[in-house]
Structure formats: C-alpha cells, structure tokens
Coordinates of N, CA, C and O in Angstrom, one line a residue:
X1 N 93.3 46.4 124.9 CA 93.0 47.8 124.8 C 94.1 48.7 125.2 O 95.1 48.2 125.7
X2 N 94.0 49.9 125.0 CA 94.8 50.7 125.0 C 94.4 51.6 126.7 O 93.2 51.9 126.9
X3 N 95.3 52.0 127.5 CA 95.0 52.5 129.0 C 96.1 53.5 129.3 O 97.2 53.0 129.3
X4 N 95.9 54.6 129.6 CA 96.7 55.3 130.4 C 96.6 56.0 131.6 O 95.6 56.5 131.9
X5 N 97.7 55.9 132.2 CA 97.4 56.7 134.0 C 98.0 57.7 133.8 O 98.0 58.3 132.7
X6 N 98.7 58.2 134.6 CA 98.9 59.8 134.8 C 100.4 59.8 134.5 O 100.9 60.8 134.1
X7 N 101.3 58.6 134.7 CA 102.9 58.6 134.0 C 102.8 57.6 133.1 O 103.7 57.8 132.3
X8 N 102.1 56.2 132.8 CA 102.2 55.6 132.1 C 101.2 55.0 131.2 O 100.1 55.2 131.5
X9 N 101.5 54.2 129.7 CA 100.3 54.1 128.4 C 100.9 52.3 128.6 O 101.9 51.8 128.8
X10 N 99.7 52.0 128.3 CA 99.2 50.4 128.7 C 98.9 49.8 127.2 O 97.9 50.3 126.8
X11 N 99.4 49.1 126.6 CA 98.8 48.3 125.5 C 98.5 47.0 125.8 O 99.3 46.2 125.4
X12 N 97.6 46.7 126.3 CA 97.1 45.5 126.7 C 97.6 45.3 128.6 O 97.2 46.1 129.5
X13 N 98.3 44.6 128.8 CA 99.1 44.5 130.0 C 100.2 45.3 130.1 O 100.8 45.9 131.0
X14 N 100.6 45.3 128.7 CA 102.4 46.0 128.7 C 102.4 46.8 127.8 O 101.9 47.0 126.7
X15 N 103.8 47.6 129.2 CA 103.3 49.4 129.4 C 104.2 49.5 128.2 O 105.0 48.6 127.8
X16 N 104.2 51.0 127.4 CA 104.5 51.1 126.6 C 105.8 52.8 127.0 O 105.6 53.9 127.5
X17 N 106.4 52.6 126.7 CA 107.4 53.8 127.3 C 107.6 54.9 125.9 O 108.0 54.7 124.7
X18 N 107.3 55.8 126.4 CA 107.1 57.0 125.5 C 107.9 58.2 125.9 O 107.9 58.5 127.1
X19 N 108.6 58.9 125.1 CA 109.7 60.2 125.6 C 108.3 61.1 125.7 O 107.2 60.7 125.4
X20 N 108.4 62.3 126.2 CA 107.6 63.1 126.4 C 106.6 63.3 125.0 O 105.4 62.9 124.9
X21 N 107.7 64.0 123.7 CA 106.6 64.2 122.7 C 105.9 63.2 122.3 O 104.8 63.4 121.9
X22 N 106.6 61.9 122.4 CA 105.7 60.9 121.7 C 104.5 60.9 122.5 O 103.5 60.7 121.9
X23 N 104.4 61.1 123.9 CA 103.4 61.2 124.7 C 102.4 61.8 124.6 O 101.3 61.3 124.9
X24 N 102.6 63.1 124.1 CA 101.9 64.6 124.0 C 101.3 64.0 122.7 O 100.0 64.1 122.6
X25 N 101.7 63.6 122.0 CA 101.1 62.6 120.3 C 100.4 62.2 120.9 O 99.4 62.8 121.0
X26 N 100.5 60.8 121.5 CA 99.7 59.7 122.1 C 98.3 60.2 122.6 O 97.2 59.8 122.4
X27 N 98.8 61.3 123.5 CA 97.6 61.8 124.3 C 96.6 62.6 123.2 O 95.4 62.9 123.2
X28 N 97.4 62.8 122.4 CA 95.8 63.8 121.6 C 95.1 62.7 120.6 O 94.1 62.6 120.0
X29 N 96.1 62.0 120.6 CA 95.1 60.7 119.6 C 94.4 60.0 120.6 O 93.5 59.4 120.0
X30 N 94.3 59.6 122.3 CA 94.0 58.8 123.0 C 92.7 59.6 123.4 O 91.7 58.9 123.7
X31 N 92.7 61.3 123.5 CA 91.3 62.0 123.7 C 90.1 61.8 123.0 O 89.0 61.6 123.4
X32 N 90.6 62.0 121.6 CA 89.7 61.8 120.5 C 89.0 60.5 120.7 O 87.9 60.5 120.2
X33 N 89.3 59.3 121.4 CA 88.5 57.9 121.6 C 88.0 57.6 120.2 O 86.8 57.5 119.9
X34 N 89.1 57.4 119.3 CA 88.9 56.4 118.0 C 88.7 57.4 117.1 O 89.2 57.0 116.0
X35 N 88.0 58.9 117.1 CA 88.3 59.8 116.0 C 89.5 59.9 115.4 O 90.6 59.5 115.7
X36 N 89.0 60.9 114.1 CA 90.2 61.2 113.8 C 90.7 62.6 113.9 O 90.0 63.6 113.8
X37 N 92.1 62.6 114.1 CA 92.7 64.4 114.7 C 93.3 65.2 113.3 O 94.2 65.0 112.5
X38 N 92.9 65.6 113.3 CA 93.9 66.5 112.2 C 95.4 66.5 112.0 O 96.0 66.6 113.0
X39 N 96.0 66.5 111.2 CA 97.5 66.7 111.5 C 98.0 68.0 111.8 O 99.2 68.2 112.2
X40 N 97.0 69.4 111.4 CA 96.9 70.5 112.0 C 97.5 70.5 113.7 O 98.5 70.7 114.3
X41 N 96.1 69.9 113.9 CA 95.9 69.6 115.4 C 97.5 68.7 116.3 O 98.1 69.0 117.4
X42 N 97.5 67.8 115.3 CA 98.8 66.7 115.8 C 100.1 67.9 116.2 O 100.6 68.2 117.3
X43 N 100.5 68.4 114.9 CA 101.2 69.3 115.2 C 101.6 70.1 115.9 O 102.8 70.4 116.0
X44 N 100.3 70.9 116.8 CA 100.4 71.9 117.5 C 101.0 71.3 119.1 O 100.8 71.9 120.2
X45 N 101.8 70.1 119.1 CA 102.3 69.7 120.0 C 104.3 70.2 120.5 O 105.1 70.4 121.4
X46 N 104.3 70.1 118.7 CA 105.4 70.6 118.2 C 106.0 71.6 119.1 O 105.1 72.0 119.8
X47 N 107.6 72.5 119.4 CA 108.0 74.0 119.2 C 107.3 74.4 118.3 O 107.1 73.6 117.4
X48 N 106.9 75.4 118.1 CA 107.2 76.7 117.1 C 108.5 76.3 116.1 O 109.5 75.9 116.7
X49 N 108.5 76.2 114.9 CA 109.7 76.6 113.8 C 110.5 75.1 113.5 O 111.6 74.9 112.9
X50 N 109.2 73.6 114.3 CA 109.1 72.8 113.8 C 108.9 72.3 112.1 O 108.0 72.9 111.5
X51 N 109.4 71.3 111.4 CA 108.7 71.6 110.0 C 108.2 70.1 110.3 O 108.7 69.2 111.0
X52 N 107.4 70.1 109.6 CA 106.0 69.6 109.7 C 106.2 67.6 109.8 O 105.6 66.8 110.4
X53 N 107.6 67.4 108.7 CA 108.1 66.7 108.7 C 108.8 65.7 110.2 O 109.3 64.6 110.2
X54 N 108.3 66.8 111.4 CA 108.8 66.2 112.0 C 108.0 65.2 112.8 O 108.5 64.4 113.6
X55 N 106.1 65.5 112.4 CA 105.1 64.7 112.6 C 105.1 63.5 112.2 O 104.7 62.7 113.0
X56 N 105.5 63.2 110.8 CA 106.1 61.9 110.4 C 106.4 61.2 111.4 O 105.8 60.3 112.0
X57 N 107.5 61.7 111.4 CA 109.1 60.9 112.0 C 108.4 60.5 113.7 O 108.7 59.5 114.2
X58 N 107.6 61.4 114.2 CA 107.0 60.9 115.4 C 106.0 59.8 116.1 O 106.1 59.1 117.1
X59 N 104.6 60.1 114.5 CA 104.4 59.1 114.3 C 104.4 57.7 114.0 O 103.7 56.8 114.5
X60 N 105.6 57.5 113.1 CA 106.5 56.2 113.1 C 107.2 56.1 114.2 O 106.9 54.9 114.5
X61 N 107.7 56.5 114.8 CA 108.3 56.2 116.3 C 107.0 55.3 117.1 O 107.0 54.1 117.5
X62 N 105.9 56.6 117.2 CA 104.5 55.7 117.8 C 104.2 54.7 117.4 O 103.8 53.9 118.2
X63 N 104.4 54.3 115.7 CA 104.2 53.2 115.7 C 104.8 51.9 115.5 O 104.4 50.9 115.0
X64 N 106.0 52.2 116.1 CA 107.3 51.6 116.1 C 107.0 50.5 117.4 O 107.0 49.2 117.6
X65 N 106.9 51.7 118.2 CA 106.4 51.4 120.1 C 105.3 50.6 120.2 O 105.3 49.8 121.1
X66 N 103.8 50.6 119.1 CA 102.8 50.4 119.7 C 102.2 49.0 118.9 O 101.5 48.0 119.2
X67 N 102.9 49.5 117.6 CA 102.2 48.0 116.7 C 103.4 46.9 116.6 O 104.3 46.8 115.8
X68 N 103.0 46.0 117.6 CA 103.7 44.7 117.2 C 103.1 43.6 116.8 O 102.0 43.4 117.3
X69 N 103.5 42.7 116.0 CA 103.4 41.7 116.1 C 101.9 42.2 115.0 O 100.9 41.6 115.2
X70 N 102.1 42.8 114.3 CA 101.4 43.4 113.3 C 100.1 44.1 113.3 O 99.6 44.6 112.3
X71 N 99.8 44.1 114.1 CA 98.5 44.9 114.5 C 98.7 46.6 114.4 O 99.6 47.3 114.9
X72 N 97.7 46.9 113.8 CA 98.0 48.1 113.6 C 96.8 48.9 114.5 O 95.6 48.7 114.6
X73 N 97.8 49.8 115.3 CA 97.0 51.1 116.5 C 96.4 51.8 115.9 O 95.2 51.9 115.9
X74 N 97.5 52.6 115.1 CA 97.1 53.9 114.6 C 97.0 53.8 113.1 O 97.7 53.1 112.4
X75 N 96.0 54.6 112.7 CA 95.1 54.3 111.3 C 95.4 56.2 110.4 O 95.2 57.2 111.0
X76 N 95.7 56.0 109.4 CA 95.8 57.1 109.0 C 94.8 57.5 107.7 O 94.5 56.5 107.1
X77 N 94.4 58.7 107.3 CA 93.9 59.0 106.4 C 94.2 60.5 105.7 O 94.1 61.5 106.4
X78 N 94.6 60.5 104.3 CA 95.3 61.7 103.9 C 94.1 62.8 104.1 O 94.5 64.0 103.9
X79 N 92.8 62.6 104.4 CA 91.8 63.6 104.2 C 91.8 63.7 106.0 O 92.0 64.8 106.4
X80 N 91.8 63.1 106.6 CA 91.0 63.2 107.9 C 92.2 63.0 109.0 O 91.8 63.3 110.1
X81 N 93.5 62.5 108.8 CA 94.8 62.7 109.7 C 94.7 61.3 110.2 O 94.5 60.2 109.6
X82 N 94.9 61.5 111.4 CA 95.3 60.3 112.1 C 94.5 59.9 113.8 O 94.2 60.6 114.7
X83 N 94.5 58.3 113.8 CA 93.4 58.0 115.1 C 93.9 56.6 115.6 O 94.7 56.0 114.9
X84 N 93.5 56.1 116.7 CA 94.3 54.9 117.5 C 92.2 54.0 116.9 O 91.1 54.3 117.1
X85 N 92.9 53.0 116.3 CA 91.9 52.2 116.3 C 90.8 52.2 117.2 O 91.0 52.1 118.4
X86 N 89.4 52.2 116.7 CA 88.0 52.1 118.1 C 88.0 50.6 118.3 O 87.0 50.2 118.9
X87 N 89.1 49.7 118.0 CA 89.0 48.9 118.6 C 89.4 48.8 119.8 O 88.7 48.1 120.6
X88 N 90.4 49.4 120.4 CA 91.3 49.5 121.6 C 90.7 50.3 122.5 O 91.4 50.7 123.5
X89 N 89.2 50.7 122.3 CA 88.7 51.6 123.2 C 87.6 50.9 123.6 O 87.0 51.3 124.6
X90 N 87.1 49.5 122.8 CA 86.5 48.4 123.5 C 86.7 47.8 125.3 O 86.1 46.8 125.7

C-alpha cells in the first residue's frame, strides 16, 4: 500500500523520494483515497503562468518514481483526471 508521514511517501516498505511539487501532486491524489481529481484541481499546485503541459511532465515523473516493476499507481481518465489506485488504500 501506499503511506505517508509528514516528510516521507512509502510504497510498500520503500520510501519513495519526491521534490516538493511532485509531492504537492502526490498529496492531492493521496487525499482523494482512490477517487478521481480533476486535472483542474491537479493543477492548481502549479505557479500562476504555468502551462498546463507542465502537469504531464509531472505526472510522468510520479510515475516514473512509483510504478515499478509494472504495476501501475496512478490510473488516468480523459473524463475524470487522475487517482492512485483503491488498491493501495487496502
């Protein structure tokens, strides 16, 4: 499952190291507990005069960091945005 404390994110036993924004991502997908967030929502993590493009790019980072070994965390949908599997909240 997926765990976090107050400086570090847990994927199973092992911790997962995140720069701040990937963090600030992480955490609004890790509130929701398996919903899904808007990418409205995802965004507003961003600066101001961000382009939108840069939620992508952050995303893939997250799931660079979190899906190994093929398992996939984070689940996307072009209508409904993006969510960390309700498996990992087992």
């Amino acid at each position: 499952g997926v765990s976090v404390t107050s400086e570090q994110v847990f994927l199973g036993e092992k911790e997962i190291r995140l720069s701040e924004l990937e963090r600030a991502l992480f955490m609004k997908l890790y509130e929701s507990r398996g919903d899904f967030v808007s990418r409205d929502e995802l965004f507003s993590v961003f600066a101001e005069g961000s382009s939108e493009s840069m939620l992508n790019v952050y995303i893939h980072y997250l799931r660079e960091k979190l899906e190994r070994d093929g398992v996939r965390v984070i689940i996307s949908s072009r209508k409904h945005g993006y969510k960390i599997d309700e498996k990992f909240f087992l």
